[in-house]
Structures are given as C-alpha cells and as structure tokens.
PDB file of C-alpha atoms and ligand atoms in Angstrom:
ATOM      1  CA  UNK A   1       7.710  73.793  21.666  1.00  0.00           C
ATOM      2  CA  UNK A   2       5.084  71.564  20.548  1.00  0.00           C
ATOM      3  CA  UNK A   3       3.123  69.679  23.781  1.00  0.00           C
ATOM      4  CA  UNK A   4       2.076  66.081  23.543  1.00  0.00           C
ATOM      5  CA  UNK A   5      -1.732  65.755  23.163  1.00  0.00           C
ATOM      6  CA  UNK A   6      -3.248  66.357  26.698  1.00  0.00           C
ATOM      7  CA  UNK A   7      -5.340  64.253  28.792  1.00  0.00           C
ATOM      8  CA  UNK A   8      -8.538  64.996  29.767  1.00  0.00           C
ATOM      9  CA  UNK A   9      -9.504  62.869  31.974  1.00  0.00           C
ATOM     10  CA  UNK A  10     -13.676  62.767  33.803  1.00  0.00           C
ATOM     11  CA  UNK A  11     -13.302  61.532  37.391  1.00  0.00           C
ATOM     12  CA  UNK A  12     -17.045  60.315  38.109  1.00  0.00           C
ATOM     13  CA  UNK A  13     -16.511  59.740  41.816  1.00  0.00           C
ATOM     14  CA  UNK A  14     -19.808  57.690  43.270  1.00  0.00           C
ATOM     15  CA  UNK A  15     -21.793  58.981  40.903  1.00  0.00           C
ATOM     16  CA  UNK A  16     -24.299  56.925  38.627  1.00  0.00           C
ATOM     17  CA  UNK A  17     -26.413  53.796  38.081  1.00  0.00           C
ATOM     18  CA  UNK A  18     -25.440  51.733  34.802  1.00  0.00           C
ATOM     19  CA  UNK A  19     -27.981  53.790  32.736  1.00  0.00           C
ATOM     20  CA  UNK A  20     -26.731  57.171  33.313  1.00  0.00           C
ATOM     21  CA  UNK A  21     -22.974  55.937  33.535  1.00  0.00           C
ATOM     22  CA  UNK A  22     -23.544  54.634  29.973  1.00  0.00           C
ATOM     23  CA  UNK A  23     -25.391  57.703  28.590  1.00  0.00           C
ATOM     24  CA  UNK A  24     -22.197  59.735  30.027  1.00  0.00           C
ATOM     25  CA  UNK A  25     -20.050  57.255  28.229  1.00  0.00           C
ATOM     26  CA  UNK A  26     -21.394  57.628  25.140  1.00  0.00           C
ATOM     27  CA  UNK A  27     -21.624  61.426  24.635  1.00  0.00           C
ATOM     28  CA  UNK A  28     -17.576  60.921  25.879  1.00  0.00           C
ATOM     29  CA  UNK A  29     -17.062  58.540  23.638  1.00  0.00           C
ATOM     30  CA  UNK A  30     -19.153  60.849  20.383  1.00  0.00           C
ATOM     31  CA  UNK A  31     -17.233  64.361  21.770  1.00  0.00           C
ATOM     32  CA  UNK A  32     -13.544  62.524  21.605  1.00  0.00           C
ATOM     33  CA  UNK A  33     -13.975  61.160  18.339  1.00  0.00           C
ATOM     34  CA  UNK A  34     -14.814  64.730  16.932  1.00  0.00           C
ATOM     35  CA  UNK A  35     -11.649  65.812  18.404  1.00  0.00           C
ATOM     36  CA  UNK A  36      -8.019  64.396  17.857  1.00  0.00           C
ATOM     37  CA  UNK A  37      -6.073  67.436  20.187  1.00  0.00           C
ATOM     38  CA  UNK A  38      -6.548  65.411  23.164  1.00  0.00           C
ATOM     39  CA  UNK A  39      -6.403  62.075  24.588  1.00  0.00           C
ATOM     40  CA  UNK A  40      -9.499  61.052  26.689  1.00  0.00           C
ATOM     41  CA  UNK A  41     -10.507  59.292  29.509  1.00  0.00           C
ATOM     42  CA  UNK A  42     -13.456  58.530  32.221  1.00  0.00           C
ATOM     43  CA  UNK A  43     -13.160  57.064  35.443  1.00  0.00           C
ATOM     44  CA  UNK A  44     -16.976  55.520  36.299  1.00  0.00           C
ATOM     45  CA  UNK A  45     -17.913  54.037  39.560  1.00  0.00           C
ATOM     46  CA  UNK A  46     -16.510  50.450  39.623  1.00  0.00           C
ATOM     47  CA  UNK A  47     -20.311  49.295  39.639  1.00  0.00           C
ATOM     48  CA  UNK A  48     -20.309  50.995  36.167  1.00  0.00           C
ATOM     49  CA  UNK A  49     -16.640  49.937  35.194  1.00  0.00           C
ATOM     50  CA  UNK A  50     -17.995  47.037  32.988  1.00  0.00           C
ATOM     51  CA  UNK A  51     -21.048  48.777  31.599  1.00  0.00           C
ATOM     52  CA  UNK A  52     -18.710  51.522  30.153  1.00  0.00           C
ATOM     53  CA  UNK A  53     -16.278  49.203  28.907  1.00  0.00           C
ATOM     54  CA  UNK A  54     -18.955  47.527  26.708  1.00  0.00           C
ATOM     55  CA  UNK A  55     -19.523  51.209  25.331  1.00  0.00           C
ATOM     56  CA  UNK A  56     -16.609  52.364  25.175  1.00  0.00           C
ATOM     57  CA  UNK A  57     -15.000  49.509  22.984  1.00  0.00           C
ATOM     58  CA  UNK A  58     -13.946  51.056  19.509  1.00  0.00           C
ATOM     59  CA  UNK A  59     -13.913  54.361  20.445  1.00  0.00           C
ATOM     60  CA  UNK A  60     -10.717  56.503  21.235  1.00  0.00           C
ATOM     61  CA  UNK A  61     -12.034  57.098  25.271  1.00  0.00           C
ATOM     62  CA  UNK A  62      -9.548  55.068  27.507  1.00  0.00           C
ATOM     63  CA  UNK A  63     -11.190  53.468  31.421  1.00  0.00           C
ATOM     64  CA  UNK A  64     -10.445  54.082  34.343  1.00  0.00           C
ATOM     65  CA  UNK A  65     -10.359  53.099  38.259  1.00  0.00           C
ATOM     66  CA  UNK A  66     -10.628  55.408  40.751  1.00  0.00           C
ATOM     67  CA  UNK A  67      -8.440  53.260  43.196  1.00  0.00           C
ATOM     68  CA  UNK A  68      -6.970  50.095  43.770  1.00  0.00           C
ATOM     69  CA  UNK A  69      -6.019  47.784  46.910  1.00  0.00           C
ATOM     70  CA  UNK A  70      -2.515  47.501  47.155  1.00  0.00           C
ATOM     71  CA  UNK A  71      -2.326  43.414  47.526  1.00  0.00           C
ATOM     72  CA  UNK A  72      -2.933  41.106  44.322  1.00  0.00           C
ATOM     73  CA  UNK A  73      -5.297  39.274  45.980  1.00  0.00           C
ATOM     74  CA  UNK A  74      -6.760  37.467  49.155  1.00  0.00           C
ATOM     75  CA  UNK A  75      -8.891  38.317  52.407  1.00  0.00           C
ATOM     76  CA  UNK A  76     -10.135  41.719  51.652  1.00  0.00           C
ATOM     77  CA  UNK A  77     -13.403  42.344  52.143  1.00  0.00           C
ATOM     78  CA  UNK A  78     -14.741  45.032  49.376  1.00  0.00           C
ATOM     79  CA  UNK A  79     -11.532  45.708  47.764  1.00  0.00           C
ATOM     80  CA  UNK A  80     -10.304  45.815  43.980  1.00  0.00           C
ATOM     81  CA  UNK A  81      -7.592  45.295  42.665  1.00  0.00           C
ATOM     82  CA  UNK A  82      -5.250  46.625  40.180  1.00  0.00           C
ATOM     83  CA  UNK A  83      -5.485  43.477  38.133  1.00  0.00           C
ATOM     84  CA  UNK A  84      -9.546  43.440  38.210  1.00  0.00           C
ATOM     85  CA  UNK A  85      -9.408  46.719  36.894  1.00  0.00           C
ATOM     86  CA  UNK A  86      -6.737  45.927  34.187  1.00  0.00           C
ATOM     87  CA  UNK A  87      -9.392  42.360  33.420  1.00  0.00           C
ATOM     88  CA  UNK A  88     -12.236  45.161  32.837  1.00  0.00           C
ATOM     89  CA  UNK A  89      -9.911  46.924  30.212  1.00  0.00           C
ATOM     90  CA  UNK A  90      -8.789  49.821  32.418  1.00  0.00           C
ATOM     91  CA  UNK A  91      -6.090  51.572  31.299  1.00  0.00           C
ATOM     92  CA  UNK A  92      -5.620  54.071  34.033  1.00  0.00           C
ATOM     93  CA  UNK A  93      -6.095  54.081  37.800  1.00  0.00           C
ATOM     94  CA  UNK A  94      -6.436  57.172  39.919  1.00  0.00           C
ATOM     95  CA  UNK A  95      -4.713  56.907  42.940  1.00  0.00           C
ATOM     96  CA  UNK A  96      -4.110  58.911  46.288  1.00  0.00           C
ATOM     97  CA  UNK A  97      -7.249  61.782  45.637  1.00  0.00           C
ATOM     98  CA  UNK A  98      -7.515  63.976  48.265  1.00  0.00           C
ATOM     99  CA  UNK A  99     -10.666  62.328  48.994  1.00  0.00           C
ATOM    100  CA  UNK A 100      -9.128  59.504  49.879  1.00  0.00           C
ATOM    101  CA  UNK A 101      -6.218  60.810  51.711  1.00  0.00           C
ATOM    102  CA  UNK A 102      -8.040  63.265  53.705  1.00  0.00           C
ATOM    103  CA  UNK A 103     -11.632  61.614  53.561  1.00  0.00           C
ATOM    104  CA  UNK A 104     -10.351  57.726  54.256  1.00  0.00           C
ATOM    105  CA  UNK A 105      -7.006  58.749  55.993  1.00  0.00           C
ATOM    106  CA  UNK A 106      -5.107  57.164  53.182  1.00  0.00           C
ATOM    107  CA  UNK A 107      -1.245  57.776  54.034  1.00  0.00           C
ATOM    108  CA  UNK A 108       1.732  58.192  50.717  1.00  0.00           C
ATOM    109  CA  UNK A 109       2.949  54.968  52.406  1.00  0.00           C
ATOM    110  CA  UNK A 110      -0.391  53.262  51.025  1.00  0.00           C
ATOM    111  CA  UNK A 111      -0.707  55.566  47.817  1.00  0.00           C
ATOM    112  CA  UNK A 112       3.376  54.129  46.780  1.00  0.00           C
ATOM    113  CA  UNK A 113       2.241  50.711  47.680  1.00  0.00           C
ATOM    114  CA  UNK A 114      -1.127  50.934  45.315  1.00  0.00           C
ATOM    115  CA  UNK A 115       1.024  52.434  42.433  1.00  0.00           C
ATOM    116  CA  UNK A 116       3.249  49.552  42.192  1.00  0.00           C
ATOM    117  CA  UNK A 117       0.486  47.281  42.474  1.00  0.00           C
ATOM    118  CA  UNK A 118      -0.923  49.484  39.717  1.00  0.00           C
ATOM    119  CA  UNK A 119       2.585  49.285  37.271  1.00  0.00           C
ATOM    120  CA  UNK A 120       2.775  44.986  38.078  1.00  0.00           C
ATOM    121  CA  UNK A 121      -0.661  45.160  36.442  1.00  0.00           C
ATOM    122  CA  UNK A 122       0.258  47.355  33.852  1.00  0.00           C
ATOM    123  CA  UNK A 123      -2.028  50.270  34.672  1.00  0.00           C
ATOM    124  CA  UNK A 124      -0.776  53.833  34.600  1.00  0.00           C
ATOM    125  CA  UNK A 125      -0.861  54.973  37.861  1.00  0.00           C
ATOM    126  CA  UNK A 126      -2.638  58.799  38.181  1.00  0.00           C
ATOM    127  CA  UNK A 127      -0.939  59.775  41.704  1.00  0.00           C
ATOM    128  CA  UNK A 128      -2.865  62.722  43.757  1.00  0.00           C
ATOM    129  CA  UNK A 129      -1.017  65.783  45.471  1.00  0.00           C
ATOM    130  CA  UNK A 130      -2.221  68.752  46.963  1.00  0.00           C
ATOM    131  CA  UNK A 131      -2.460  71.160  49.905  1.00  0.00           C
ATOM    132  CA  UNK A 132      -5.750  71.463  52.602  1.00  0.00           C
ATOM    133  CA  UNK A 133      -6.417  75.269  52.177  1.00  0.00           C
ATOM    134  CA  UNK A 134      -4.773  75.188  56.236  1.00  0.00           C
ATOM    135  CA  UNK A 135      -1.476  74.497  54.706  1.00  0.00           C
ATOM    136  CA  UNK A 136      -1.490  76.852  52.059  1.00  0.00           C
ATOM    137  CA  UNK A 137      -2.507  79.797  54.439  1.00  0.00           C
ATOM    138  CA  UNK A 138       0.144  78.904  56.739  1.00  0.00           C
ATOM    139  CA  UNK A 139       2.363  78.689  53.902  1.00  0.00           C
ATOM    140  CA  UNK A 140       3.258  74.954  54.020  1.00  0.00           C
ATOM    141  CA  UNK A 141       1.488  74.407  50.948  1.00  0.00           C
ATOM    142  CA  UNK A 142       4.400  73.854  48.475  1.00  0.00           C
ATOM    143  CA  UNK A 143       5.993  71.473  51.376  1.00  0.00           C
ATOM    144  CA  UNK A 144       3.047  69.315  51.546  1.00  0.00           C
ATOM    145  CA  UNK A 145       2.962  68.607  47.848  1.00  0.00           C
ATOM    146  CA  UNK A 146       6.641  67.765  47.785  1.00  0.00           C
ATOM    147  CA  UNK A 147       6.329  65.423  51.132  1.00  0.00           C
ATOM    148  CA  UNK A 148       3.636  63.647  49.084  1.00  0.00           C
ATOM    149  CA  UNK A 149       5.249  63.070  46.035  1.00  0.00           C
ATOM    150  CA  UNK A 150       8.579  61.858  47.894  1.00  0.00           C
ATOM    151  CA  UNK A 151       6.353  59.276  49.791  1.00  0.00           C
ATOM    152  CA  UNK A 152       3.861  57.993  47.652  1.00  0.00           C
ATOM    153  CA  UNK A 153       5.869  58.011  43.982  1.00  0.00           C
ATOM    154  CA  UNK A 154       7.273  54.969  43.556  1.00  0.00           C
ATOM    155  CA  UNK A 155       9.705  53.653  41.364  1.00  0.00           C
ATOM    156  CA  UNK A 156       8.437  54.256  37.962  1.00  0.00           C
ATOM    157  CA  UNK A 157       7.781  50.532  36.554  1.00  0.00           C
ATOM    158  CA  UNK A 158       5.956  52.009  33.076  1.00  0.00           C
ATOM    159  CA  UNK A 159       4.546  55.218  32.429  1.00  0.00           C
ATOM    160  CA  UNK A 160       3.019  57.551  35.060  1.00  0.00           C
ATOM    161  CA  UNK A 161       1.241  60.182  35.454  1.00  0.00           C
ATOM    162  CA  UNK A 162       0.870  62.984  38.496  1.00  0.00           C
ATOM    163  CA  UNK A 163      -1.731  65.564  39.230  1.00  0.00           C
ATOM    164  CA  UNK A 164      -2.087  68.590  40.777  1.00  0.00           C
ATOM    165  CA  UNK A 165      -5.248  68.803  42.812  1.00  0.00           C
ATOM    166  CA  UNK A 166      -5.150  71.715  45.762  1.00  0.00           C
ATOM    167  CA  UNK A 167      -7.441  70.109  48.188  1.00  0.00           C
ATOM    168  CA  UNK A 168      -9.363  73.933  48.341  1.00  0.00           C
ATOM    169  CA  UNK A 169      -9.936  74.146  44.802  1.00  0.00           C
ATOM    170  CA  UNK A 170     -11.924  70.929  44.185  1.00  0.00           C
ATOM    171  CA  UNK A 171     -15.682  70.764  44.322  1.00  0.00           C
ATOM    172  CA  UNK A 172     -15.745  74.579  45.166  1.00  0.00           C
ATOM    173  CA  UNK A 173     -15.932  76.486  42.226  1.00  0.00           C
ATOM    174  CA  UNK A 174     -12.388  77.968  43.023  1.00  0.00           C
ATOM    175  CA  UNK A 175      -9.958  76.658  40.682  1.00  0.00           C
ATOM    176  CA  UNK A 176      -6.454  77.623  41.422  1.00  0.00           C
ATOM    177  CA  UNK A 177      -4.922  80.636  39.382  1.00  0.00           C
ATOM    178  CA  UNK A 178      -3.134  79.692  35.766  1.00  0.00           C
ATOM    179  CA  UNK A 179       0.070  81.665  37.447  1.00  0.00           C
ATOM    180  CA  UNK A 180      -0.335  79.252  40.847  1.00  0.00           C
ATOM    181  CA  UNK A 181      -1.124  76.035  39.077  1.00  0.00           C
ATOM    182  CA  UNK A 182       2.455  77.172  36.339  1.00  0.00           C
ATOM    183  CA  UNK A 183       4.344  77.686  39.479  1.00  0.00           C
ATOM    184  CA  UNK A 184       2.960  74.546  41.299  1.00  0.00           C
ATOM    185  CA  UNK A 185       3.695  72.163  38.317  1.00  0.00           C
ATOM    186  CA  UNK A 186       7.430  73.918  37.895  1.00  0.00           C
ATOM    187  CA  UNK A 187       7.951  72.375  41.103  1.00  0.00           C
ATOM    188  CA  UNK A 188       6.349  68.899  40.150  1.00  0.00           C
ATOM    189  CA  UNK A 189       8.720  68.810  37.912  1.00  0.00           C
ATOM    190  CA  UNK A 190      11.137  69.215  39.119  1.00  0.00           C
ATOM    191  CA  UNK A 191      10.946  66.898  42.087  1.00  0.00           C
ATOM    192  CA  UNK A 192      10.195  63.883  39.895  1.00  0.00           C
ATOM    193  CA  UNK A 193      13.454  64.402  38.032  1.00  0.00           C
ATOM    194  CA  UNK A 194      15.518  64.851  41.831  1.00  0.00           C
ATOM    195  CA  UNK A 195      13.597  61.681  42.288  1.00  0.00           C
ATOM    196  CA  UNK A 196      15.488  59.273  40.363  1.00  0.00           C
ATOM    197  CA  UNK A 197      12.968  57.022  40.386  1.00  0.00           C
ATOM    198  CA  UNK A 198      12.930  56.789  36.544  1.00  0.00           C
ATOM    199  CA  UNK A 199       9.705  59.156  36.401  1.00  0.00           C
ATOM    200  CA  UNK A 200      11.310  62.035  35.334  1.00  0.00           C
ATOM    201  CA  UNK A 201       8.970  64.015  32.340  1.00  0.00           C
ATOM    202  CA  UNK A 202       5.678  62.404  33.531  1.00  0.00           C
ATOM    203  CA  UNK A 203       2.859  63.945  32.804  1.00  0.00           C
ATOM    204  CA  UNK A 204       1.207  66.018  35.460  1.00  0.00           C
ATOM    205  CA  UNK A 205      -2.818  67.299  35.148  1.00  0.00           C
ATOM    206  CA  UNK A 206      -4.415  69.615  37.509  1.00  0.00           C
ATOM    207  CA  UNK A 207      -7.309  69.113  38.739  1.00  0.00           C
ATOM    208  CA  UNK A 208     -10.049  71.141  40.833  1.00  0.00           C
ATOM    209  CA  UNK A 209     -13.200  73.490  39.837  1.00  0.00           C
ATOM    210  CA  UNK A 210     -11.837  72.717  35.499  1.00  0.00           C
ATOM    211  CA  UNK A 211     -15.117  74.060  33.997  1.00  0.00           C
ATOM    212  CA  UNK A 212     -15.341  74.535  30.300  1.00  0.00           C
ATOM    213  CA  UNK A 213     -14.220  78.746  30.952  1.00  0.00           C
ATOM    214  CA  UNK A 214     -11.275  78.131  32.285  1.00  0.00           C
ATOM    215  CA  UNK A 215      -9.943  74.938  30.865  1.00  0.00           C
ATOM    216  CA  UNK A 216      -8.417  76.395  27.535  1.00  0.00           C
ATOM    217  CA  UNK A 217      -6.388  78.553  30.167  1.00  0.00           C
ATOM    218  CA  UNK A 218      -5.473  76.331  32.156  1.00  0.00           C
ATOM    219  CA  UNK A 219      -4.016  73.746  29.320  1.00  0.00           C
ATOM    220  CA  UNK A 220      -2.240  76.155  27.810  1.00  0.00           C
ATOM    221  CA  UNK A 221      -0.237  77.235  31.275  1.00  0.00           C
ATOM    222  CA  UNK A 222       3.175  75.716  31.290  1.00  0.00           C
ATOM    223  CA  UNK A 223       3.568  72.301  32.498  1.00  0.00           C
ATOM    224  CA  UNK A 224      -0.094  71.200  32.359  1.00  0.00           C
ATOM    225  CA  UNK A 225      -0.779  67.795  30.426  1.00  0.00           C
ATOM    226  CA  UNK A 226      -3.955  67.458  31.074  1.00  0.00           C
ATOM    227  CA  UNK A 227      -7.024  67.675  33.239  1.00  0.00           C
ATOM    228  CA  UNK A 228      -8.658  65.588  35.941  1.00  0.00           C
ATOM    229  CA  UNK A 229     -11.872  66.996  36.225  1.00  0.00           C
ATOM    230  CA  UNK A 230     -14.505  65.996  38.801  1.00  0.00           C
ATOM    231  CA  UNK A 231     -18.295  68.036  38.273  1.00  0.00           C
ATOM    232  CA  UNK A 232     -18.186  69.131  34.939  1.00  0.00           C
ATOM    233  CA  UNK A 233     -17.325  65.578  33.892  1.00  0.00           C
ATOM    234  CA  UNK A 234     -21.021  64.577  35.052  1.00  0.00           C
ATOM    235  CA  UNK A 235     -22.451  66.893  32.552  1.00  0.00           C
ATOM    236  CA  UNK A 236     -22.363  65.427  29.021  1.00  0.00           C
ATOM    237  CA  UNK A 237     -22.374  68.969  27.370  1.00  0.00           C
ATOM    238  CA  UNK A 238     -19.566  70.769  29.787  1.00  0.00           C
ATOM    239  CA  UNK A 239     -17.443  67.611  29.327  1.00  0.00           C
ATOM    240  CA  UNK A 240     -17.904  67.626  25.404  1.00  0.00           C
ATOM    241  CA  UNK A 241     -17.196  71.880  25.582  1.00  0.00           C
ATOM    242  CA  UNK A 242     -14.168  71.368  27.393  1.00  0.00           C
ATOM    243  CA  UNK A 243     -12.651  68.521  25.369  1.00  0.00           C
ATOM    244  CA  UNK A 244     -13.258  70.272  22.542  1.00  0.00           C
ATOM    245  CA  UNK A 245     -11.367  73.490  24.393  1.00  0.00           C
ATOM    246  CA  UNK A 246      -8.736  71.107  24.870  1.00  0.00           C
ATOM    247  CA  UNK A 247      -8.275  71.534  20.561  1.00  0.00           C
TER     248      UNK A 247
HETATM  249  P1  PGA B 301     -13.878  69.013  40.711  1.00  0.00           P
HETATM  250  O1  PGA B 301     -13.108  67.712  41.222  1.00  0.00           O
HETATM  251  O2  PGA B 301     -13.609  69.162  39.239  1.00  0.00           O
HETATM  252  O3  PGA B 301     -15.335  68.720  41.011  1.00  0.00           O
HETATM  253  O4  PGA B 301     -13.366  70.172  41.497  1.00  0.00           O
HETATM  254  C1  PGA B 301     -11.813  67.446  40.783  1.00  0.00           C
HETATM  255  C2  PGA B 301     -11.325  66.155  41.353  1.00  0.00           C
HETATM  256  O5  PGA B 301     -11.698  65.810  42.480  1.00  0.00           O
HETATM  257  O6  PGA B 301     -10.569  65.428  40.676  1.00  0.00           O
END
C-alpha cells in the first residue's frame, strides 16, 4: 500500500536569534523544494516565528508553534495563543512535548484543552506521548502512552496529528528500535480509532535521537508518518540529508 507523503517536521526548541533562525529556514526551505516525497515543516522559537514566516513565504516548508495557551485571550502574562500563531501563518502547533509535560508539569487535562484551542483556530494540533525510561523498565510504558492519549486527545475538530516521542530516546542519541517504535504506533492506532473522537487514521510521527542514519528506517517502519526531530533539525546539512532520506 502506497503511504501518504510523510512529515518531517524540525522542532527548534529555544534555539536561535533571528539570524541563525532565518539561515536554518532557508536551507529548509532550498532542501524541500528539491524534494516532493515529503511534506515539511519547522517549528522556530516564537521570537523567530515571524522572521521565518517572511522566509518561508512561497516555498513548500509549512510553520510552526511549539505550544499554545489554552484561553483565546486575556490576563496571561507571557502566553500565546493558538490564534497568534495562526495570525503569523502557522500551520501546525506542537503540543504536550515531554518537555513540557515532564519539564513544566503540564498535565493531558491542559494538553486536551490547548488542542481544541488549537482546532477553533484552525491549527493542526501535533499532540506528544511517551514513556520516562522509569515506566518503560517497570513495564508501564505502553500504559502511560495510552493514559495520555485518552486524556489529552480531544475531539478531533479538523485534522490531527500524534507523535510518538519515548521520553528516553530524545536528546540522547538513543532512538527507539524500528521493531519498538512499529509496535508502539500499532497501538496508537489503534486507540485513536477506540476513541471515537473522530481522529481515527491520524497521522502519528516519532520522534527522539531521528538522525539522518536512521531516518530512512524509521519512515519506512509501519505506521510512521513522519518525523519530529529535535537536534539534527539545528543542523542545516543533517536536516537537508534526512529530508531527502525521507524520498
Ligand atoms: P531529538 O528531540 O531529536 O533531539 O531527540 C526530539 C524532540 O524532542 O522532538
């Protein structure tokens, strides 16, 4: 069966000044046109948000947020909204990374409230799952995932996406195995159809430690749409190899 063209999708976290957010953007936006397997994306600091745009206009590389407030509007101090980021011409909005839940104690209860402020603005929500490496070793792992999606997938207002991101595999070098990250996904999927929350046949990514060696792999494992990648996406040339691994 033929898949849809996958996402791959750069997750910038607080990383980079205008300048080098723009330089990034640009080799994106020169690497996606040069490829037409794969759908692209980047998700720059929200300093950066508006710099990118300006670059990015034309060019086949869809914007991101990397989170949203779950109000429209009002008294709170530092926050952005989904609407902001849809006025900045974001398409997507990441939402629930582990570095949020487990860094800023964000709860599912918060993560379902973003992603419907997320569909009233007409963003596609990217919703984060994954197990601490504690969990997994104690074999709760595929429980935690589950308990997440249940609590923090809303009704699905427009399209969605989910991602698999195993808390121990990002930022260390580890990536989860193409048999775990199969199995893993089998499950996604299978929860968002018992859902009934009209989000059955989303797309789900994985994320964690995608490097241009294993990211061909990795696509190709079954039920994989796409990749949220975090490090390599700061390097122009690893981003470029593995969108063009993504053909
Ligand atoms: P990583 O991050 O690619 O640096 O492991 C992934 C993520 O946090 O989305």
């Amino acid at each position: 069966m033929t898949k849809a063209k996958p996402l791959i999708a750069g997750n910038w976290k607080m990383n980079g000044l205008r300048a080098e957010a723009v330089a990034l953007a640009e080799a994106a936006a020169a690497a996606a046109a040069a490829s037409d397997a794969c759908e692209v994306a980047v998700f720059p600091p929200f300093t950066a948000l508006d710099a990118v745009a300006g670059v990015l206009a034309g060019s086949p590389v869809a914007l991101g947020g990397q989170d949203c407030h779950e109000a429209e509007a009002g008294a709170y101090t530092s926050c952005i909204s989904a609407a902001m980021l849809a006025d900045l011409g974001c398409r997507y909005v990441i939402l629930g990374h582990s570095e949020r839940r487990h860094g800023r104690r964000e709860t599912s209860e918060t993560v379902y409230d973003k992603a419907r402020a997320a569909f009233r603005a007409g963003l596609i929500p990217i919703v984060c799952v994954g197990e601490t490496r504690a969990q997994r070793i104690r074999g709760l792992g595929d429980d935690a995932v589950v308990d997440q999606v249940f609590g923090s997938v809303p009704y699905a207002e427009g399209p969605m996406m989910l991602a698999y991101e195993p808390v121990w595999a990002i930022g260390t070098g580890k990536a989860a195995t193409v048999e775990d990250i199969a199995r893993m996904h089998d499950i996604l999927g299978g929860v968002l159809d018992a859902l009934e929350r009209d989000c059955e046949g989303s797309p789900i990514l994985y994320g964690g430690s995608v490097s241009p060696d294993n990211a061909a792999d990795i696509l190709a494992a079954d039920g994989v749409s796409g990749l949220l990648i975090g490090g390599a996406s700061l390097d122009a040339q690893a981003f470029g190899e593995i969108i063009r691994a993504a053909g």
